[in-house]
């Protein structure tokens, strides 16, 4: 399900930190829609939320919190992309159960998880990490572990990543349409 990952920092092998450029990616969600990080950030901040496993207590709590506060994120022109190494059918069921209004991205081969260096040792499962990515793919905020369960600081960081100028926002509109088209 994962389109080849376009990564600037793949070889760096370090978890992106505040001020770093986030690795770029092109991915498909559970519904087949395509998302390209470098295009999305032209429209507003992107919360890239990695979670270990669907239907587990911590992941359910985290994603319910993002679901409950989704309107706040949208008011800040932000969006959430929820990543897991679970397969697409599992994530589709999890998303439906949570009634989550944002995309769930299956990464069963762990390509994006590895690009962000958030893979657990030995197994292809991600650690719990949240990255808020703003204009030019600059990392605005990083939360990990139990801090990443509560979206409060990630949401607050979205206000730093709004598009700066109207021309840039207009230029991003065609990309928005292109990124949302399903592919097969």
GROMACS .gro file of N, CA and C in nm:
model
  552
    1UNK      N    1   0.082  -0.121   0.000
    1UNK     CA    2   0.000   0.000   0.000
    1UNK      C    3   0.085   0.126   0.000
    2UNK      N    4   0.208   0.113   0.033
    2UNK     CA    5   0.293   0.230   0.047
    2UNK      C    6   0.364   0.260  -0.084
    3UNK      N    7   0.343   0.380  -0.133
    3UNK     CA    8   0.414   0.425  -0.252
    3UNK      C    9   0.560   0.445  -0.210
    4UNK      N   10   0.655   0.430  -0.299
    4UNK     CA   11   0.794   0.448  -0.258
    4UNK      C   12   0.815   0.578  -0.181
    5UNK      N   13   0.889   0.567  -0.075
    5UNK     CA   14   0.911   0.681   0.014
    5UNK      C   15   1.018   0.772  -0.046
    6UNK      N   16   0.987   0.901  -0.052
    6UNK     CA   17   1.084   1.000  -0.097
    6UNK      C   18   1.143   1.061   0.029
    7UNK      N   19   1.270   1.035   0.053
    7UNK     CA   20   1.326   1.073   0.180
    7UNK      C   21   1.454   1.155   0.162
    8UNK      N   22   1.454   1.273   0.225
    8UNK     CA   23   1.574   1.356   0.223
    8UNK      C   24   1.674   1.306   0.327
    9UNK      N   25   1.624   1.267   0.442
    9UNK     CA   26   1.715   1.231   0.551
    9UNK      C   27   1.720   1.083   0.580
   10UNK      N   28   1.687   0.998   0.485
   10UNK     CA   29   1.684   0.854   0.510
   10UNK      C   30   1.816   0.801   0.562
   11UNK      N   31   1.924   0.848   0.506
   11UNK     CA   32   2.054   0.796   0.545
   11UNK      C   33   2.106   0.857   0.675
   12UNK      N   34   2.041   0.961   0.722
   12UNK     CA   35   2.086   1.026   0.844
   12UNK      C   36   2.073   0.934   0.964
   13UNK      N   37   1.966   0.853   0.970
   13UNK     CA   38   1.951   0.757   1.077
   13UNK      C   39   1.930   0.818   1.213
   14UNK      N   40   1.871   0.933   1.220
   14UNK     CA   41   1.845   0.996   1.349
   14UNK      C   42   1.702   1.047   1.351
   15UNK      N   43   1.640   1.039   1.467
   15UNK     CA   44   1.504   1.090   1.484
   15UNK      C   45   1.506   1.240   1.460
   16UNK      N   46   1.421   1.290   1.370
   16UNK     CA   47   1.418   1.434   1.345
   16UNK      C   48   1.387   1.512   1.473
   17UNK      N   49   1.454   1.623   1.490
   17UNK     CA   50   1.436   1.709   1.608
   17UNK      C   51   1.381   1.844   1.565
   18UNK      N   52   1.334   1.922   1.661
   18UNK     CA   53   1.282   2.055   1.632
   18UNK      C   54   1.386   2.134   1.553
   19UNK      N   55   1.342   2.193   1.443
   19UNK     CA   56   1.430   2.270   1.355
   19UNK      C   57   1.485   2.190   1.239
   20UNK      N   58   1.483   2.058   1.247
   20UNK     CA   59   1.530   1.973   1.138
   20UNK      C   60   1.428   1.973   1.024
   21UNK      N   61   1.472   1.928   0.908
   21UNK     CA   62   1.381   1.907   0.796
   21UNK      C   63   1.330   1.764   0.806
   22UNK      N   64   1.197   1.749   0.811
   22UNK     CA   65   1.136   1.616   0.821
   22UNK      C   66   1.154   1.540   0.690
   23UNK      N   67   1.176   1.410   0.697
   23UNK     CA   68   1.183   1.331   0.574
   23UNK      C   69   1.051   1.342   0.497
   24UNK      N   70   1.061   1.355   0.367
   24UNK     CA   71   0.943   1.364   0.283
   24UNK      C   72   0.889   1.223   0.260
   25UNK      N   73   0.763   1.213   0.226
   25UNK     CA   74   0.705   1.084   0.192
   25UNK      C   75   0.585   1.103   0.101
   26UNK      N   76   0.558   0.997   0.027
   26UNK     CA   77   0.437   0.986  -0.054
   26UNK      C   78   0.373   0.855  -0.010
   27UNK      N   79   0.250   0.862   0.044
   27UNK     CA   80   0.185   0.745   0.101
   27UNK      C   81   0.039   0.739   0.060
   28UNK      N   82  -0.021   0.621   0.076
   28UNK     CA   83  -0.164   0.603   0.055
   28UNK      C   84  -0.227   0.569   0.189
   29UNK      N   85  -0.347   0.625   0.213
   29UNK     CA   86  -0.419   0.592   0.335
   29UNK      C   87  -0.503   0.466   0.314
   30UNK      N   88  -0.582   0.430   0.414
   30UNK     CA   89  -0.662   0.308   0.407
   30UNK      C   90  -0.770   0.314   0.299
   31UNK      N   91  -0.800   0.433   0.249
   31UNK     CA   92  -0.901   0.450   0.144
   31UNK      C   93  -0.838   0.467   0.006
   32UNK      N   94  -0.704   0.461  -0.001
   32UNK     CA   95  -0.634   0.473  -0.128
   32UNK      C   96  -0.598   0.615  -0.168
   33UNK      N   97  -0.627   0.713  -0.084
   33UNK     CA   98  -0.591   0.851  -0.115
   33UNK      C   99  -0.442   0.870  -0.092
   34UNK      N  100  -0.380   0.952  -0.178
   34UNK     CA  101  -0.236   0.976  -0.174
   34UNK      C  102  -0.206   1.106  -0.099
   35UNK      N  103  -0.103   1.101  -0.017
   35UNK     CA  104  -0.058   1.218   0.059
   35UNK      C  105   0.092   1.235   0.040
   36UNK      N  106   0.132   1.358   0.009
   36UNK     CA  107   0.273   1.391  -0.010
   36UNK      C  108   0.306   1.500   0.093
   37UNK      N  109   0.393   1.469   0.187
   37UNK     CA  110   0.421   1.563   0.295
   37UNK      C  111   0.464   1.699   0.244
   38UNK      N  112   0.555   1.704   0.149
   38UNK     CA  113   0.607   1.833   0.099
   38UNK      C  114   0.497   1.919   0.038
   39UNK      N  115   0.389   1.859  -0.011
   39UNK     CA  116   0.276   1.934  -0.064
   39UNK      C  117   0.180   1.974   0.048
   40UNK      N  118   0.156   1.885   0.142
   40UNK     CA  119   0.063   1.911   0.251
   40UNK      C  120   0.106   2.030   0.336
   41UNK      N  121   0.236   2.042   0.362
   41UNK     CA  122   0.283   2.150   0.451
   41UNK      C  123   0.269   2.287   0.387
   42UNK      N  124   0.246   2.293   0.257
   42UNK     CA  125   0.221   2.421   0.192
   42UNK      C  126   0.083   2.475   0.230
   43UNK      N  127  -0.005   2.386   0.277
   43UNK     CA  128  -0.142   2.422   0.314
   43UNK      C  129  -0.156   2.447   0.464
   44UNK      N  130  -0.063   2.401   0.542
   44UNK     CA  131  -0.069   2.416   0.687
   44UNK      C  132   0.011   2.307   0.755
   45UNK      N  133   0.019   2.314   0.887
   45UNK     CA  134   0.100   2.216   0.961
   45UNK      C  135   0.039   2.075   0.952
   46UNK      N  136   0.127   1.976   0.959
   46UNK     CA  137   0.086   1.837   0.955
   46UNK      C  138   0.137   1.769   1.081
   47UNK      N  139   0.045   1.705   1.151
   47UNK     CA  140   0.081   1.623   1.268
   47UNK      C  141   0.100   1.482   1.217
   48UNK      N  142   0.225   1.435   1.220
   48UNK     CA  143   0.259   1.300   1.178
   48UNK      C  144   0.267   1.217   1.306
   49UNK      N  145   0.163   1.137   1.329
   49UNK     CA  146   0.151   1.062   1.455
   49UNK      C  147   0.177   0.914   1.430
   50UNK      N  148   0.289   0.865   1.481
   50UNK     CA  149   0.321   0.723   1.473
   50UNK      C  150   0.269   0.654   1.599
   51UNK      N  151   0.196   0.544   1.582
   51UNK     CA  152   0.149   0.468   1.697
   51UNK      C  153   0.180   0.321   1.676
   52UNK      N  154   0.207   0.247   1.785
   52UNK     CA  155   0.254   0.108   1.772
   52UNK      C  156   0.153   0.009   1.713
   53UNK      N  157   0.034  -0.004   1.770
   53UNK     CA  158  -0.057  -0.110   1.726
   53UNK      C  159  -0.203  -0.067   1.743
   54UNK      N  160  -0.281  -0.092   1.640
   54UNK     CA  161  -0.425  -0.065   1.644
   54UNK      C  162  -0.490  -0.149   1.754
   55UNK      N  163  -0.595  -0.092   1.813
   55UNK     CA  164  -0.679  -0.158   1.912
   55UNK      C  165  -0.612  -0.180   2.047
   56UNK      N  166  -0.493  -0.128   2.069
   56UNK     CA  167  -0.432  -0.138   2.202
   56UNK      C  168  -0.475  -0.017   2.285
   57UNK      N  169  -0.464  -0.027   2.416
   57UNK     CA  170  -0.520   0.077   2.503
   57UNK      C  171  -0.456   0.214   2.482
   58UNK      N  172  -0.323   0.222   2.478
   58UNK     CA  173  -0.256   0.351   2.462
   58UNK      C  174  -0.285   0.414   2.327
   59UNK      N  175  -0.286   0.333   2.222
   59UNK     CA  176  -0.311   0.385   2.087
   59UNK      C  177  -0.457   0.429   2.073
   60UNK      N  178  -0.547   0.354   2.134
   60UNK     CA  179  -0.688   0.393   2.132
   60UNK      C  180  -0.707   0.526   2.204
   61UNK      N  181  -0.645   0.540   2.319
   61UNK     CA  182  -0.656   0.665   2.395
   61UNK      C  183  -0.601   0.783   2.314
   62UNK      N  184  -0.484   0.764   2.254
   62UNK     CA  185  -0.420   0.869   2.175
   62UNK      C  186  -0.507   0.912   2.058
   63UNK      N  187  -0.555   0.817   1.980
   63UNK     CA  188  -0.629   0.850   1.859
   63UNK      C  189  -0.771   0.897   1.889
   64UNK      N  190  -0.828   0.854   2.001
   64UNK     CA  191  -0.956   0.911   2.045
   64UNK      C  192  -0.938   1.059   2.081
   65UNK      N  193  -0.824   1.091   2.143
   65UNK     CA  194  -0.797   1.230   2.180
   65UNK      C  195  -0.783   1.317   2.054
   66UNK      N  196  -0.714   1.268   1.953
   66UNK     CA  197  -0.702   1.343   1.827
   66UNK      C  198  -0.839   1.356   1.759
   67UNK      N  199  -0.920   1.253   1.767
   67UNK     CA  200  -1.054   1.258   1.709
   67UNK      C  201  -1.138   1.364   1.780
   68UNK      N  202  -1.134   1.364   1.913
   68UNK     CA  203  -1.213   1.458   1.992
   68UNK      C  204  -1.171   1.603   1.968
   69UNK      N  205  -1.044   1.624   1.935
   69UNK     CA  206  -0.991   1.761   1.921
   69UNK      C  207  -0.964   1.798   1.775
   70UNK      N  208  -1.016   1.720   1.683
   70UNK     CA  209  -0.989   1.742   1.542
   70UNK      C  210  -1.033   1.880   1.494
   71UNK      N  211  -1.144   1.930   1.545
   71UNK     CA  212  -1.193   2.063   1.503
   71UNK      C  213  -1.091   2.171   1.538
   72UNK      N  214  -1.024   2.158   1.652
   72UNK     CA  215  -0.920   2.255   1.691
   72UNK      C  216  -0.804   2.253   1.590
   73UNK      N  217  -0.767   2.135   1.550
   73UNK     CA  218  -0.657   2.121   1.453
   73UNK      C  219  -0.696   2.185   1.321
   74UNK      N  220  -0.817   2.159   1.276
   74UNK     CA  221  -0.864   2.219   1.151
   74UNK      C  222  -0.869   2.371   1.159
   75UNK      N  223  -0.908   2.426   1.274
   75UNK     CA  224  -0.912   2.572   1.291
   75UNK      C  225  -0.773   2.633   1.274
   76UNK      N  226  -0.670   2.556   1.303
   76UNK     CA  227  -0.531   2.601   1.288
   76UNK      C  228  -0.476   2.564   1.150
   77UNK      N  229  -0.563   2.523   1.059
   77UNK     CA  230  -0.527   2.480   0.924
   77UNK      C  231  -0.436   2.358   0.925
   78UNK      N  232  -0.444   2.280   1.032
   78UNK     CA  233  -0.361   2.161   1.043
   78UNK      C  234  -0.435   2.037   1.000
   79UNK      N  235  -0.360   1.930   0.990
   79UNK     CA  236  -0.417   1.799   0.962
   79UNK      C  237  -0.335   1.693   1.032
   80UNK      N  238  -0.397   1.580   1.053
   80UNK     CA  239  -0.334   1.467   1.120
   80UNK      C  240  -0.319   1.353   1.020
   81UNK      N  241  -0.203   1.290   1.020
   81UNK     CA  242  -0.181   1.165   0.948
   81UNK      C  243  -0.137   1.064   1.054
   82UNK      N  244  -0.216   0.958   1.075
   82UNK     CA  245  -0.187   0.857   1.177
   82UNK      C  246  -0.121   0.736   1.111
   83UNK      N  247   0.002   0.707   1.149
   83UNK     CA  248   0.082   0.599   1.089
   83UNK      C  249   0.095   0.481   1.185
   84UNK      N  250   0.084   0.362   1.129
   84UNK     CA  251   0.112   0.240   1.203
   84UNK      C  252   0.167   0.137   1.106
   85UNK      N  253   0.238   0.040   1.158
   85UNK     CA  254   0.287  -0.069   1.073
   85UNK      C  255   0.181  -0.178   1.056
   86UNK      N  256   0.063  -0.156   1.111
   86UNK     CA  257  -0.049  -0.248   1.087
   86UNK      C  258  -0.085  -0.245   0.939
   87UNK      N  259  -0.151  -0.350   0.891
   87UNK     CA  260  -0.194  -0.354   0.752
   87UNK      C  261  -0.318  -0.267   0.731
   88UNK      N  262  -0.349  -0.241   0.605
   88UNK     CA  263  -0.460  -0.151   0.570
   88UNK      C  264  -0.596  -0.198   0.623
   89UNK      N  265  -0.632  -0.327   0.610
   89UNK     CA  266  -0.762  -0.369   0.663
   89UNK      C  267  -0.775  -0.347   0.815
   90UNK      N  268  -0.670  -0.376   0.888
   90UNK     CA  269  -0.672  -0.356   1.034
   90UNK      C  270  -0.689  -0.209   1.066
   91UNK      N  271  -0.613  -0.123   0.999
   91UNK     CA  272  -0.624   0.021   1.025
   91UNK      C  273  -0.760   0.076   0.982
   92UNK      N  274  -0.816   0.024   0.875
   92UNK     CA  275  -0.949   0.068   0.831
   92UNK      C  276  -1.053   0.036   0.938
   93UNK      N  277  -1.045  -0.083   0.997
   93UNK     CA  278  -1.138  -0.120   1.106
   93UNK      C  279  -1.118  -0.031   1.228
   94UNK      N  280  -0.992  -0.004   1.262
   94UNK     CA  281  -0.961   0.079   1.379
   94UNK      C  282  -1.012   0.221   1.357
   95UNK      N  283  -0.988   0.276   1.240
   95UNK     CA  284  -1.035   0.411   1.207
   95UNK      C  285  -1.187   0.418   1.215
   96UNK      N  286  -1.255   0.317   1.162
   96UNK     CA  287  -1.402   0.314   1.164
   96UNK      C  288  -1.454   0.304   1.308
   97UNK      N  289  -1.391   0.219   1.388
   97UNK     CA  290  -1.434   0.203   1.528
   97UNK      C  291  -1.421   0.335   1.604
   98UNK      N  292  -1.313   0.410   1.577
   98UNK     CA  293  -1.290   0.536   1.646
   98UNK      C  294  -1.369   0.652   1.585
   99UNK      N  295  -1.425   0.628   1.466
   99UNK     CA  296  -1.492   0.735   1.390
   99UNK      C  297  -1.397   0.852   1.369
  100UNK      N  298  -1.272   0.820   1.339
  100UNK     CA  299  -1.167   0.921   1.322
  100UNK      C  300  -1.186   0.993   1.189
  101UNK      N  301  -1.181   1.127   1.190
  101UNK     CA  302  -1.201   1.205   1.068
  101UNK      C  303  -1.073   1.234   0.991
  102UNK      N  304  -0.966   1.168   1.023
  102UNK     CA  305  -0.837   1.193   0.958
  102UNK      C  306  -0.782   1.061   0.903
  103UNK      N  307  -0.686   1.070   0.810
  103UNK     CA  308  -0.634   0.949   0.745
  103UNK      C  309  -0.549   0.862   0.836
  104UNK      N  310  -0.565   0.733   0.819
  104UNK     CA  311  -0.479   0.633   0.883
  104UNK      C  312  -0.392   0.577   0.770
  105UNK      N  313  -0.262   0.575   0.794
  105UNK     CA  314  -0.166   0.535   0.691
  105UNK      C  315  -0.101   0.402   0.730
  106UNK      N  316  -0.126   0.296   0.654
  106UNK     CA  317  -0.058   0.170   0.681
  106UNK      C  318   0.086   0.175   0.629
  107UNK      N  319   0.177   0.129   0.711
  107UNK     CA  320   0.319   0.124   0.675
  107UNK      C  321   0.374  -0.013   0.716
  108UNK      N  322   0.315  -0.122   0.662
  108UNK     CA  323   0.353  -0.255   0.709
  108UNK      C  324   0.499  -0.293   0.684
  109UNK      N  325   0.561  -0.230   0.585
  109UNK     CA  326   0.703  -0.257   0.560
  109UNK      C  327   0.792  -0.166   0.642
  110UNK      N  328   0.734  -0.068   0.709
  110UNK     CA  329   0.809   0.021   0.797
  110UNK      C  330   0.897   0.122   0.727
  111UNK      N  331   0.867   0.156   0.603
  111UNK     CA  332   0.953   0.249   0.528
  111UNK      C  333   0.952   0.390   0.587
  112UNK      N  334   0.834   0.442   0.618
  112UNK     CA  335   0.827   0.577   0.676
  112UNK      C  336   0.874   0.571   0.821
  113UNK      N  337   0.836   0.465   0.892
  113UNK     CA  338   0.881   0.445   1.030
  113UNK      C  339   1.034   0.448   1.036
  114UNK      N  340   1.099   0.380   0.943
  114UNK     CA  341   1.246   0.379   0.938
  114UNK      C  342   1.302   0.516   0.898
  115UNK      N  343   1.235   0.583   0.804
  115UNK     CA  344   1.283   0.715   0.760
  115UNK      C  345   1.286   0.814   0.876
  116UNK      N  346   1.190   0.799   0.968
  116UNK     CA  347   1.184   0.887   1.087
  116UNK      C  348   1.260   0.827   1.205
  117UNK      N  349   1.318   0.709   1.185
  117UNK     CA  350   1.398   0.640   1.286
  117UNK      C  351   1.319   0.615   1.415
  118UNK      N  352   1.192   0.574   1.399
  118UNK     CA  353   1.109   0.548   1.516
  118UNK      C  354   1.066   0.401   1.523
  119UNK      N  355   1.144   0.312   1.462
  119UNK     CA  356   1.116   0.169   1.462
  119UNK      C  357   1.170   0.106   1.590
  120UNK      N  358   1.090   0.018   1.648
  120UNK     CA  359   1.137  -0.059   1.762
  120UNK      C  360   1.247  -0.155   1.715
  121UNK      N  361   1.342  -0.187   1.801
  121UNK     CA  362   1.444  -0.283   1.763
  121UNK      C  363   1.382  -0.421   1.733
  122UNK      N  364   1.436  -0.492   1.641
  122UNK     CA  365   1.403  -0.628   1.602
  122UNK      C  366   1.271  -0.639   1.524
  123UNK      N  367   1.160  -0.588   1.575
  123UNK     CA  368   1.029  -0.602   1.509
  123UNK      C  369   0.994  -0.476   1.431
  124UNK      N  370   0.913  -0.493   1.327
  124UNK     CA  371   0.869  -0.377   1.247
  124UNK      C  372   0.742  -0.320   1.310
  125UNK      N  373   0.763  -0.246   1.417
  125UNK     CA  374   0.657  -0.176   1.489
  125UNK      C  375   0.714  -0.040   1.525
  126UNK      N  376   0.631   0.063   1.514
  126UNK     CA  377   0.683   0.196   1.546
  126UNK      C  378   0.674   0.224   1.696
  127UNK      N  379   0.765   0.308   1.740
  127UNK     CA  380   0.754   0.366   1.873
  127UNK      C  381   0.645   0.472   1.865
  128UNK      N  382   0.594   0.516   1.979
  128UNK     CA  383   0.494   0.623   1.981
  128UNK      C  384   0.567   0.757   1.972
  129UNK      N  385   0.552   0.823   1.857
  129UNK     CA  386   0.614   0.953   1.832
  129UNK      C  387   0.517   1.041   1.757
  130UNK      N  388   0.519   1.169   1.786
  130UNK     CA  389   0.440   1.266   1.711
  130UNK      C  390   0.532   1.379   1.668
  131UNK      N  391   0.525   1.412   1.540
  131UNK     CA  392   0.603   1.522   1.483
  131UNK      C  393   0.504   1.623   1.427
  132UNK      N  394   0.519   1.749   1.463
  132UNK     CA  395   0.442   1.855   1.400
  132UNK      C  396   0.536   1.916   1.296
  133UNK      N  397   0.494   1.911   1.170
  133UNK     CA  398   0.578   1.955   1.059
  133UNK      C  399   0.512   2.077   0.995
  134UNK      N  400   0.590   2.185   0.984
  134UNK     CA  401   0.540   2.309   0.927
  134UNK      C  402   0.595   2.335   0.789
  135UNK      N  403   0.588   2.460   0.748
  135UNK     CA  404   0.634   2.503   0.615
  135UNK      C  405   0.776   2.454   0.589
  136UNK      N  406   0.802   2.420   0.464
  136UNK     CA  407   0.933   2.370   0.420
  136UNK      C  408   0.976   2.244   0.495
  137UNK      N  409   0.878   2.172   0.549
  137UNK     CA  410   0.901   2.046   0.622
  137UNK      C  411   0.984   2.065   0.749
  138UNK      N  412   0.982   2.184   0.806
  138UNK     CA  413   1.055   2.206   0.931
  138UNK      C  414   0.979   2.145   1.048
  139UNK      N  415   1.049   2.071   1.131
  139UNK     CA  416   0.988   2.009   1.249
  139UNK      C  417   0.968   2.117   1.355
  140UNK      N  418   0.842   2.134   1.397
  140UNK     CA  419   0.807   2.236   1.496
  140UNK      C  420   0.799   2.179   1.637
  141UNK      N  421   0.766   2.049   1.648
  141UNK     CA  422   0.746   1.988   1.779
  141UNK      C  423   0.766   1.838   1.767
  142UNK      N  424   0.824   1.778   1.869
  142UNK     CA  425   0.839   1.633   1.876
  142UNK      C  426   0.792   1.588   2.014
  143UNK      N  427   0.701   1.493   2.017
  143UNK     CA  428   0.658   1.429   2.141
  143UNK      C  429   0.681   1.280   2.127
  144UNK      N  430   0.715   1.214   2.238
  144UNK     CA  431   0.738   1.070   2.233
  144UNK      C  432   0.677   1.002   2.355
  145UNK      N  433   0.657   0.872   2.341
  145UNK     CA  434   0.607   0.792   2.452
  145UNK      C  435   0.475   0.844   2.506
  146UNK      N  436   0.463   0.846   2.638
  146UNK     CA  437   0.337   0.888   2.700
  146UNK      C  438   0.305   1.034   2.670
  147UNK      N  439   0.405   1.116   2.642
  147UNK     CA  440   0.379   1.256   2.606
  147UNK      C  441   0.306   1.267   2.473
  148UNK      N  442   0.321   1.167   2.387
  148UNK     CA  443   0.257   1.170   2.256
  148UNK      C  444   0.111   1.124   2.261
  149UNK      N  445   0.068   1.067   2.374
  149UNK     CA  446  -0.071   1.024   2.386
  149UNK      C  447  -0.164   1.144   2.393
  150UNK      N  448  -0.121   1.249   2.461
  150UNK     CA  449  -0.200   1.371   2.476
  150UNK      C  450  -0.163   1.467   2.364
  151UNK      N  451  -0.259   1.506   2.279
  151UNK     CA  452  -0.228   1.591   2.165
  151UNK      C  453  -0.215   1.740   2.196
  152UNK      N  454  -0.226   1.780   2.321
  152UNK     CA  455  -0.229   1.922   2.356
  152UNK      C  456  -0.110   1.999   2.302
  153UNK      N  457   0.012   1.952   2.324
  153UNK     CA  458   0.129   2.029   2.279
  153UNK      C  459   0.143   2.026   2.127
  154UNK      N  460   0.104   1.916   2.065
  154UNK     CA  461   0.109   1.909   1.918
  154UNK      C  462   0.011   2.010   1.858
  155UNK      N  463  -0.108   2.017   1.915
  155UNK     CA  464  -0.208   2.111   1.865
  155UNK      C  465  -0.160   2.254   1.884
  156UNK      N  466  -0.103   2.284   2.000
  156UNK     CA  467  -0.051   2.418   2.026
  156UNK      C  468   0.058   2.454   1.926
  157UNK      N  469   0.139   2.357   1.887
  157UNK     CA  470   0.247   2.383   1.791
  157UNK      C  471   0.196   2.409   1.651
  158UNK      N  472   0.074   2.368   1.621
  158UNK     CA  473   0.018   2.392   1.488
  158UNK      C  474   0.006   2.541   1.459
  159UNK      N  475  -0.011   2.622   1.561
  159UNK     CA  476  -0.023   2.767   1.537
  159UNK      C  477   0.107   2.826   1.483
  160UNK      N  478   0.219   2.758   1.505
  160UNK     CA  479   0.348   2.804   1.452
  160UNK      C  480   0.365   2.770   1.304
  161UNK      N  481   0.286   2.676   1.255
  161UNK     CA  482   0.310   2.624   1.120
  161UNK      C  483   0.209   2.663   1.016
  162UNK      N  484   0.131   2.767   1.040
  162UNK     CA  485   0.033   2.811   0.941
  162UNK      C  486   0.105   2.864   0.818
  163UNK      N  487   0.044   2.852   0.700
  163UNK     CA  488   0.106   2.910   0.580
  163UNK      C  489   0.124   3.060   0.599
  164UNK      N  490   0.237   3.112   0.556
  164UNK     CA  491   0.271   3.251   0.581
  164UNK      C  492   0.207   3.348   0.484
  165UNK      N  493   0.206   3.316   0.356
  165UNK     CA  494   0.164   3.415   0.257
  165UNK      C  495   0.051   3.360   0.171
  166UNK      N  496  -0.037   3.446   0.129
  166UNK     CA  497  -0.149   3.406   0.044
  166UNK      C  498  -0.101   3.343  -0.087
  167UNK      N  499   0.002   3.397  -0.156
  167UNK     CA  500   0.045   3.334  -0.281
  167UNK      C  501   0.087   3.189  -0.262
  168UNK      N  502   0.155   3.161  -0.151
  168UNK     CA  503   0.196   3.023  -0.127
  168UNK      C  504   0.073   2.934  -0.108
  169UNK      N  505  -0.029   2.985  -0.036
  169UNK     CA  506  -0.151   2.907  -0.014
  169UNK      C  507  -0.222   2.880  -0.146
  170UNK      N  508  -0.230   2.981  -0.234
  170UNK     CA  509  -0.295   2.961  -0.364
  170UNK      C  510  -0.219   2.860  -0.448
  171UNK      N  511  -0.089   2.865  -0.443
  171UNK     CA  512  -0.007   2.772  -0.519
  171UNK      C  513  -0.027   2.629  -0.468
  172UNK      N  514  -0.063   2.616  -0.340
  172UNK     CA  515  -0.078   2.483  -0.283
  172UNK      C  516  -0.212   2.420  -0.318
  173UNK      N  517  -0.310   2.498  -0.362
  173UNK     CA  518  -0.442   2.443  -0.390
  173UNK      C  519  -0.440   2.329  -0.492
  174UNK      N  520  -0.374   2.343  -0.609
  174UNK     CA  521  -0.373   2.230  -0.701
  174UNK      C  522  -0.310   2.106  -0.639
  175UNK      N  523  -0.207   2.124  -0.557
  175UNK     CA  524  -0.142   2.010  -0.494
  175UNK      C  525  -0.238   1.942  -0.398
  176UNK      N  526  -0.321   2.020  -0.332
  176UNK     CA  527  -0.418   1.963  -0.239
  176UNK      C  528  -0.512   1.869  -0.314
  177UNK      N  529  -0.562   1.913  -0.428
  177UNK     CA  530  -0.651   1.832  -0.507
  177UNK      C  531  -0.578   1.707  -0.557
  178UNK      N  532  -0.456   1.724  -0.604
  178UNK     CA  533  -0.380   1.610  -0.656
  178UNK      C  534  -0.348   1.511  -0.546
  179UNK      N  535  -0.316   1.559  -0.426
  179UNK     CA  536  -0.279   1.469  -0.317
  179UNK      C  537  -0.398   1.390  -0.266
  180UNK      N  538  -0.520   1.440  -0.286
  180UNK     CA  539  -0.638   1.373  -0.232
  180UNK      C  540  -0.701   1.275  -0.329
  181UNK      N  541  -0.650   1.266  -0.454
  181UNK     CA  542  -0.709   1.177  -0.553
  181UNK      C  543  -0.670   1.034  -0.522
  182UNK      N  544  -0.768   0.945  -0.518
  182UNK     CA  545  -0.737   0.804  -0.497
  182UNK      C  546  -0.659   0.748  -0.616
  183UNK      N  547  -0.568   0.658  -0.588
  183UNK     CA  548  -0.496   0.588  -0.695
  183UNK      C  549  -0.512   0.439  -0.673
  184UNK      N  550  -0.494   0.366  -0.778
  184UNK     CA  551  -0.511   0.219  -0.765
  184UNK      C  552  -0.388   0.148  -0.803
   0.00000   0.00000   0.00000
